[in-house]
Amino acid sequence: MTVPARGAEALTRMFQPRSVAIVGASDDPARISGRALRFLREAGFAGGLYPVNPRRETVQGLRAYPSVADIPEVPDVGLIAVPAAMALDAVRDCAAKGMAGVYVFSSGFSEAGVEGAKAQAEILRVAREAGMRVLGPNCLGAFNSEIGFFGMFATSLDRGLPSPGPVAVVSQSGAHGQHIAYMARQRGLGVTYCITTGNEMDVDAAEVLDWVVRQPDVKVVMVYAEGVRDGARLVSALKTARALKKPVVFMKVGSSAAGARAVSSHTSALAGADAIHDAVLRQYGAWRAVSTQDQVDIAYACAWGIYPASGRVGLVSVSGGGGVQMADFAERFGLDAAPMPEGARAKLREIMPHAAPENPFDVTGQIVNDASLMERALRVLCTDTDYDVLAGYFTTVALDRGATGRLRDAILKGTEGHDRLIVLCMLADPETVRAYEEAGFLVYEDPYRAMAAVAALRFFAESFARAEEAAAPLPPACARPGGPLDEVAARRLLAEAGLPVLPETLAASADEAAAAADAMGYPVAMKIVSPDIAHKTEIGGVLLNVADRAAVRAGFDTLTSRARDAAPGARLSGILVTPMARKGVETIVGVTVDPTFGPVVMFGLGGVFVEVFRDVCFRAAPFGVEEARAMIPETKAASLLAGARGAPAADVEALAHALAAVSRFAAANAHWLDSIDINPFLVLPAGEGALALDAVIVPSPDAPGDAADEERKAS
Amino acid sequence: MTVPARGAEALTRMFQPRSVAIVGASDDPARISGRALRFLREAGFAGGLYPVNPRRETVQGLRAYPSVADIPEVPDVGLIAVPAAMALDAVRDCAAKGMAGVYVFSSGFSEAGVEGAKAQAEILRVAREAGMRVLGPNCLGAFNSEIGFFGMFATSLDRGLPSPGPVAVVSQSGAHGQHIAYMARQRGLGVTYCITTGNEMDVDAAEVLDWVVRQPDVKVVMVYAEGVRDGARLVSALKTARALKKPVVFMKVGSSAAGARAVSSHTSALAGADAIHDAVLRQYGAWRAVSTQDQVDIAYACAWGIYPASGRVGLVSVSGGGGVQMADFAERFGLDAAPMPEGARAKLREIMPHAAPENPFDVTGQIVNDASLMERALRVLCTDTDYDVLAGYFTTVALDRGATGRLRDAILKGTEGHDRLIVLCMLADPETVRAYEEAGFLVYEDPYRAMAAVAALRFFAESFARAEEAAAPLPPACARPGGPLDEVAARRLLAEAGLPVLPETLAASADEAAAAADAMGYPVAMKIVSPDIAHKTEIGGVLLNVADRAAVRAGFDTLTSRARDAAPGARLSGILVTPMARKGVETIVGVTVDPTFGPVVMFGLGGVFVEVFRDVCFRAAPFGVEEARAMIPETKAASLLAGARGAPAADVEALAHALAAVSRFAAANAHWLDSIDINPFLVLPAGEGALALDAVIVPSPDAPGDAADEERKAS
């Protein structure tokens, strides 16, 4: 018996099988255990089909095998449609046979409590030992419509089997996975793969995503997830997708408190912090859909494979209101309904002397009587403008049995030879819509949804264009600190990591303090440093704007005596001398270690902004300077940094370099880090840099020398 | 000839006519001029039908009249379907006949340029003289399906005539109005009225809204507007709707720069400032829809007439993912998926021992085999919880021909005798959906859209419940100031209007300053007041924390000599003495006079918050304290005022009273006011009040004694 490969090859055998065993296959084609076989037969699956049922000679007209062992070849995949109590034996039989993988349809495992989790673990042990992969348990299976393989018992397949096409669906939820596939089909989209991962005891959605984006026929993937089991694997799959220019439209649920409660109660997946999931998906080029409708709308747009080079959109309509709506929605979704170029204006004036030759351009209801107006207007938009997207709004004109043919001819002729993305918004019969789609147009009922989809196409265009930044090498990891770091130690670590800090000296004497201040230049700030004095300001332990040498010497004495008076037993580390910080924009830079994605860098405006407005953004570490630059406009910090209220523009380059540096530091020290809080991180005027003024670095509470640390040391 | 009433009675005759003339009626039922007659005949309109066509004996089989004068009775309404050049004569004929109103379908008027605007004005003159109302021109007409009256030439009516029902549509855009009506019909909603107002030379959308909400059969109105011609009339119509508990779902387009450009180029309507339109719609109880789909979704929900008493929503699903989605969307739209009560938990545990008895509750795919699980779960939700809304997600189960009947029985039995709003989310055949709707359930495909609609129902419930506040009487109007007010005069005006200000004295001598300070208590602030010195701080013209009598006397001399030194010729009004302001939350309170809605009060956090975050909200003036209280949580100010970062809670009652007072002041002085800017308006800790620290009041640039002023004086 050969042990099959654990990786992509096994998945290929599982989702492109040449032969299938159905363990527990029922003769009743309406039962869960009978459905997959029925669908496989209906679809004309050309490979081997081996129902296993010890109680019958035949199942649904096929010869039944009393056991897996009796099957005359080694099937690529086994579908296990037996009650939970019998699943382990079935898995063992399939493993013994040497199958690449099994789908465990059965429920009653980790989702059902402790006993179920134990049974699941045992299945996993058996499968792992044999090198066999497992989809599920508690999953709905998967289909590959290209080869008529329907290893799935979805109710919606009763309404007809999907045709192959550009779409793949990957879903943790079985019910919702087939729901998405059904909606895509309703929208006229071919769906080649739908793969549901259920409890994900072995194969998870990320691994399936990585496999499915590599399939040449797949042009767009819809993912539905309640939790992410392995953040690194998901990131890796998203990077694969981006490198192959395959858009991933991702619906991640569980963002609400009640939703997260439900997720943890019904699957074993971690909901994770929603804002971080959101940021990571964006960072690695996946578009997060807000609803299933949104997801299908965007996948539909992606199926055409046209990713516009800019968000400049030219708009034409048959009603003023339609044009205005498109313009509103374009702006709402960040597109640019830029003014009509002068050359085009002149030509539009010739076509309709009374109409304003603007963008949006309103051909008016005259279209019903004279469709050539639309043809001519579209020709102008195609030849005399540089809009990368053209969108037309036709309300109900295509419902008019007289006008619909004239409208189609006008649109086809007017856009002949075009190379733009053209989106039509109309109410129309399905056959009318199909005809437009076949001619290369995207068709939406609602311009709101159309513009949302165009915005997603633009997002993918930018994401595909952004070559992955060559990651700067990580700095060497630091030794895990023995405990919390004092501020001086924290700043020193950050300075070593390449973050800008003020020069500072911890002076043990008035002479040392004065010498340090001389070197720094005046004025300076002076501060008591003591592990035993937390609130320095309250005891007068901070002196600002100390102007000269004499004042520094005097200040040293003042501070040390204040420390002695206020806290007689306190250990005094010394008096810290730093130059006075200049004026700048106060931001906050932080690191949190997410249980799913590891160290994540946070950035936002400092002070009350963080607390009141929660105006922060995140990126998984490490990342480069380009990615760091992209963080800044995600918060309102951008407008302050650009120089609001007459202030000079701030040094955003220094900020971006610092963000990238802190991300590298966090990635290098993820094994011991719990959090970093640099607040304020002061961004000085352009050319003057930035400063990590205060920093708190907290090591994780794990005992020093834990497993990860040991592993690290060994490597 | 009797002159018909200009108000609601005329509109009743126009939209519930007993007889109709069609001027320019064509024998060709496909032409614009032939369509209305065709629809009227198809619908079996029972009143008088009088085609006017001098060139034919009959039109579409009916006797044609050579002229309006030849019609044997006085039709209530005339439909004018002639080219623009002939419209004036037709209107004149209808006016001479004594009709209540006409619909002018013809285009080529104000939307087409100066000549068209002139022709339109002439039509208006003729109609006004005769006391006849005009719908349009450049409109699509209107229908009243209750009586089979289709005075409209919409293309979508070719696809069948709407049935009467709870919905009315009021639209400035003809094309979009019929589009909305068609979508409502597609959704299974009866549409009694669809009225399009076109150029609104006379009858506008607000007046139609006011009329249509008073019709007993109308339960919900969808309005589509590009601009608001008369803000006061719209506000009045919205108040009527709210008093009658008729929801208004309003789509106002033209929010974007390009959209506003298109609006002004294709109609005469003013787009207005979008944020203010938004605020006014909310203030008077209209829900602003973001898209046509959204609008129809919400109108559909309103058609059931169930407005839940709370946003507490109980969720049940057949898939974990479905439940999580509903919970996420509920939170997104401000609903409360509150935890399952203990009693219900116990009963749910009995039904499904392995499932978590949470909200959302997942009945799982077992529903397909055992629908009674759903019945029992729903019964628990209906009898053992106090959720005012129940929502279920059934993905594709209703597509399963075997399961759909069992599911329906389970849902009907489980909810028997319920009195909640119950929303079902499912993919299903139209006949299945209809059956649920007839049993009183709302059905949506997508839970996102369902939860958005429930949120709108909650908005209406709150709006209907809020009795209109008895408006406090307005203060007497002030005389229009001769020019810009200095800060002392501005504060004095506001103090008279009931706003809290610090006591202040403009001292002419050191003695006066000292006496004033004695009366106020120390420390005080002192400041140069001069119309010729703009930047007081720069010349050292402000002294803070002046501690005692002697320092005040010395300060007076210091400031007067600084003023003399810095600006030798400056007129010195005196030295202002005020107590030092205490610490509080800096907010901004402003007034702007909107061209559509008149004076509007703005509120938000002060300083950089306004400029960077634009975190402000608006209300049309005047309004009461309750409305003012509702403003505060619309901005992030609420969390700071509640005492963020360990600060004491602020005196929001004082703030609310100040907002109401400034709204009354603004309303009373709208005839001369351009803007008010109270920045900062300092909100002190609870019980300590608030302070208008600095204020700028700008009169409008109109010459004193302008028409509005004169009118006011005369009244």
mmCIF file of C-alpha atoms in Angstrom, chain A residues 291-410:
data_model
loop_
_atom_site.group_PDB
_atom_site.id
_atom_site.type_symbol
_atom_site.label_atom_id
_atom_site.label_comp_id
_atom_site.label_asym_id
_atom_site.label_seq_id
_atom_site.Cartn_x
_atom_site.Cartn_y
_atom_site.Cartn_z
ATOM 1 C CA SER A 291 -23.490 39.775 2.206
ATOM 2 C CA THR A 292 -24.032 36.814 -0.059
ATOM 3 C CA GLN A 293 -25.690 39.039 -2.625
ATOM 4 C CA ASP A 294 -22.660 41.306 -2.557
ATOM 5 C CA GLN A 295 -20.341 38.327 -2.879
ATOM 6 C CA VAL A 296 -22.164 36.927 -5.905
ATOM 7 C CA ASP A 297 -22.405 40.392 -7.488
ATOM 8 C CA ILE A 298 -18.648 40.770 -7.275
ATOM 9 C CA ALA A 299 -17.815 37.233 -8.355
ATOM 10 C CA TYR A 300 -20.065 37.847 -11.353
ATOM 11 C CA ALA A 301 -18.064 40.950 -12.250
ATOM 12 C CA CYS A 302 -14.782 39.074 -11.825
ATOM 13 C CA ALA A 303 -15.964 36.292 -14.128
ATOM 14 C CA TRP A 304 -15.438 38.653 -17.078
ATOM 15 C CA GLY A 305 -11.786 39.007 -16.125
ATOM 16 C CA ILE A 306 -11.616 42.736 -16.926
ATOM 17 C CA TYR A 307 -9.868 44.722 -14.198
ATOM 18 C CA PRO A 308 -10.025 48.412 -15.118
ATOM 19 C CA ALA A 309 -6.788 50.381 -15.057
ATOM 20 C CA SER A 310 -8.441 53.308 -13.269
ATOM 21 C CA GLY A 311 -11.662 54.158 -11.491
ATOM 22 C CA ARG A 312 -12.550 56.776 -14.096
ATOM 23 C CA VAL A 313 -16.063 55.941 -15.138
ATOM 24 C CA GLY A 314 -18.137 57.422 -17.946
ATOM 25 C CA LEU A 315 -21.878 57.338 -17.368
ATOM 26 C CA VAL A 316 -24.764 57.382 -19.786
ATOM 27 C CA SER A 317 -28.455 56.982 -19.042
ATOM 28 C CA VAL A 318 -31.920 57.173 -20.498
ATOM 29 C CA SER A 319 -33.190 59.190 -17.552
ATOM 30 C CA GLY A 320 -31.706 62.061 -15.639
ATOM 31 C CA GLY A 321 -32.396 60.319 -12.356
ATOM 32 C CA GLY A 322 -30.575 57.218 -13.521
ATOM 33 C CA GLY A 323 -27.477 59.198 -14.359
ATOM 34 C CA VAL A 324 -27.532 61.013 -11.046
ATOM 35 C CA GLN A 325 -27.853 57.740 -9.178
ATOM 36 C CA MET A 326 -24.913 56.210 -11.003
ATOM 37 C CA ALA A 327 -22.823 59.292 -10.244
ATOM 38 C CA ASP A 328 -23.782 59.177 -6.559
ATOM 39 C CA PHE A 329 -22.971 55.494 -6.275
ATOM 40 C CA ALA A 330 -19.708 55.894 -8.184
ATOM 41 C CA GLU A 331 -18.585 58.494 -5.660
ATOM 42 C CA ARG A 332 -19.824 56.432 -2.729
ATOM 43 C CA PHE A 333 -17.649 53.534 -3.844
ATOM 44 C CA GLY A 334 -14.575 55.628 -4.545
ATOM 45 C CA LEU A 335 -14.818 55.738 -8.324
ATOM 46 C CA ASP A 336 -14.309 58.901 -10.327
ATOM 47 C CA ALA A 337 -17.122 60.156 -12.553
ATOM 48 C CA ALA A 338 -14.676 62.643 -14.017
ATOM 49 C CA PRO A 339 -15.932 65.527 -16.163
ATOM 50 C CA MET A 340 -16.527 64.840 -19.852
ATOM 51 C CA PRO A 341 -13.451 65.766 -21.928
ATOM 52 C CA GLU A 342 -13.905 68.780 -24.200
ATOM 53 C CA GLY A 343 -13.672 66.816 -27.449
ATOM 54 C CA ALA A 344 -16.388 64.482 -26.331
ATOM 55 C CA ARG A 345 -18.531 67.386 -25.163
ATOM 56 C CA ALA A 346 -18.463 68.917 -28.603
ATOM 57 C CA LYS A 347 -19.549 65.673 -30.228
ATOM 58 C CA LEU A 348 -22.294 65.056 -27.653
ATOM 59 C CA ARG A 349 -23.613 68.544 -28.319
ATOM 60 C CA GLU A 350 -23.958 67.598 -31.972
ATOM 61 C CA ILE A 351 -25.951 64.514 -31.052
ATOM 62 C CA MET A 352 -28.304 66.215 -28.603
ATOM 63 C CA PRO A 353 -28.144 70.001 -28.845
ATOM 64 C CA HIS A 354 -30.458 70.520 -25.864
ATOM 65 C CA ALA A 355 -28.785 68.080 -23.490
ATOM 66 C CA ALA A 356 -25.930 69.042 -21.201
ATOM 67 C CA PRO A 357 -22.825 67.235 -22.510
ATOM 68 C CA GLU A 358 -21.786 66.189 -19.026
ATOM 69 C CA ASN A 359 -20.773 63.024 -17.258
ATOM 70 C CA PRO A 360 -23.337 61.524 -16.581
ATOM 71 C CA PHE A 361 -24.817 62.042 -20.043
ATOM 72 C CA ASP A 362 -28.588 61.756 -20.313
ATOM 73 C CA VAL A 363 -29.867 60.504 -23.676
ATOM 74 C CA THR A 364 -33.403 60.890 -22.220
ATOM 75 C CA GLY A 365 -36.497 58.857 -22.999
ATOM 76 C CA GLN A 366 -36.076 59.768 -26.671
ATOM 77 C CA ILE A 367 -34.127 56.527 -26.824
ATOM 78 C CA VAL A 368 -37.461 54.703 -27.139
ATOM 79 C CA ASN A 369 -38.199 56.489 -30.406
ATOM 80 C CA ASP A 370 -34.637 56.925 -31.645
ATOM 81 C CA ALA A 371 -32.146 54.349 -30.442
ATOM 82 C CA SER A 372 -29.427 55.784 -32.668
ATOM 83 C CA LEU A 373 -28.932 58.518 -30.062
ATOM 84 C CA MET A 374 -27.606 55.886 -27.684
ATOM 85 C CA GLU A 375 -25.421 54.352 -30.377
ATOM 86 C CA ARG A 376 -23.839 57.705 -31.140
ATOM 87 C CA ALA A 377 -23.422 58.647 -27.475
ATOM 88 C CA LEU A 378 -21.717 55.358 -26.708
ATOM 89 C CA ARG A 379 -19.421 55.729 -29.693
ATOM 90 C CA VAL A 380 -18.306 59.102 -28.353
ATOM 91 C CA LEU A 381 -17.668 57.598 -24.921
ATOM 92 C CA CYS A 382 -15.675 54.751 -26.480
ATOM 93 C CA THR A 383 -13.591 56.851 -28.841
ATOM 94 C CA ASP A 384 -13.295 60.337 -27.346
ATOM 95 C CA THR A 385 -12.804 59.712 -23.648
ATOM 96 C CA ASP A 386 -10.298 57.889 -21.497
ATOM 97 C CA TYR A 387 -12.792 56.450 -19.032
ATOM 98 C CA ASP A 388 -11.696 52.927 -18.191
ATOM 99 C CA VAL A 389 -15.215 51.945 -17.267
ATOM 100 C CA LEU A 390 -18.433 52.806 -19.058
ATOM 101 C CA ALA A 391 -21.751 52.311 -17.334
ATOM 102 C CA GLY A 392 -25.215 52.776 -18.754
ATOM 103 C CA TYR A 393 -28.549 52.936 -16.986
ATOM 104 C CA PHE A 394 -31.556 51.888 -19.030
ATOM 105 C CA THR A 395 -34.269 51.506 -16.342
ATOM 106 C CA THR A 396 -37.142 49.563 -17.957
ATOM 107 C CA VAL A 397 -36.464 50.259 -21.649
ATOM 108 C CA ALA A 398 -35.422 46.663 -22.257
ATOM 109 C CA LEU A 399 -38.845 45.550 -20.995
ATOM 110 C CA ASP A 400 -40.452 47.366 -23.915
ATOM 111 C CA ARG A 401 -40.839 44.653 -26.520
ATOM 112 C CA GLY A 402 -40.572 47.186 -29.312
ATOM 113 C CA ALA A 403 -37.564 49.090 -27.975
ATOM 114 C CA THR A 404 -35.454 46.278 -26.555
ATOM 115 C CA GLY A 405 -34.128 45.081 -29.929
ATOM 116 C CA ARG A 406 -33.317 48.607 -31.092
ATOM 117 C CA LEU A 407 -31.576 49.278 -27.783
ATOM 118 C CA ARG A 408 -29.455 46.150 -28.133
ATOM 119 C CA ASP A 409 -28.418 47.026 -31.661
ATOM 120 C CA ALA A 410 -27.542 50.554 -30.550
#
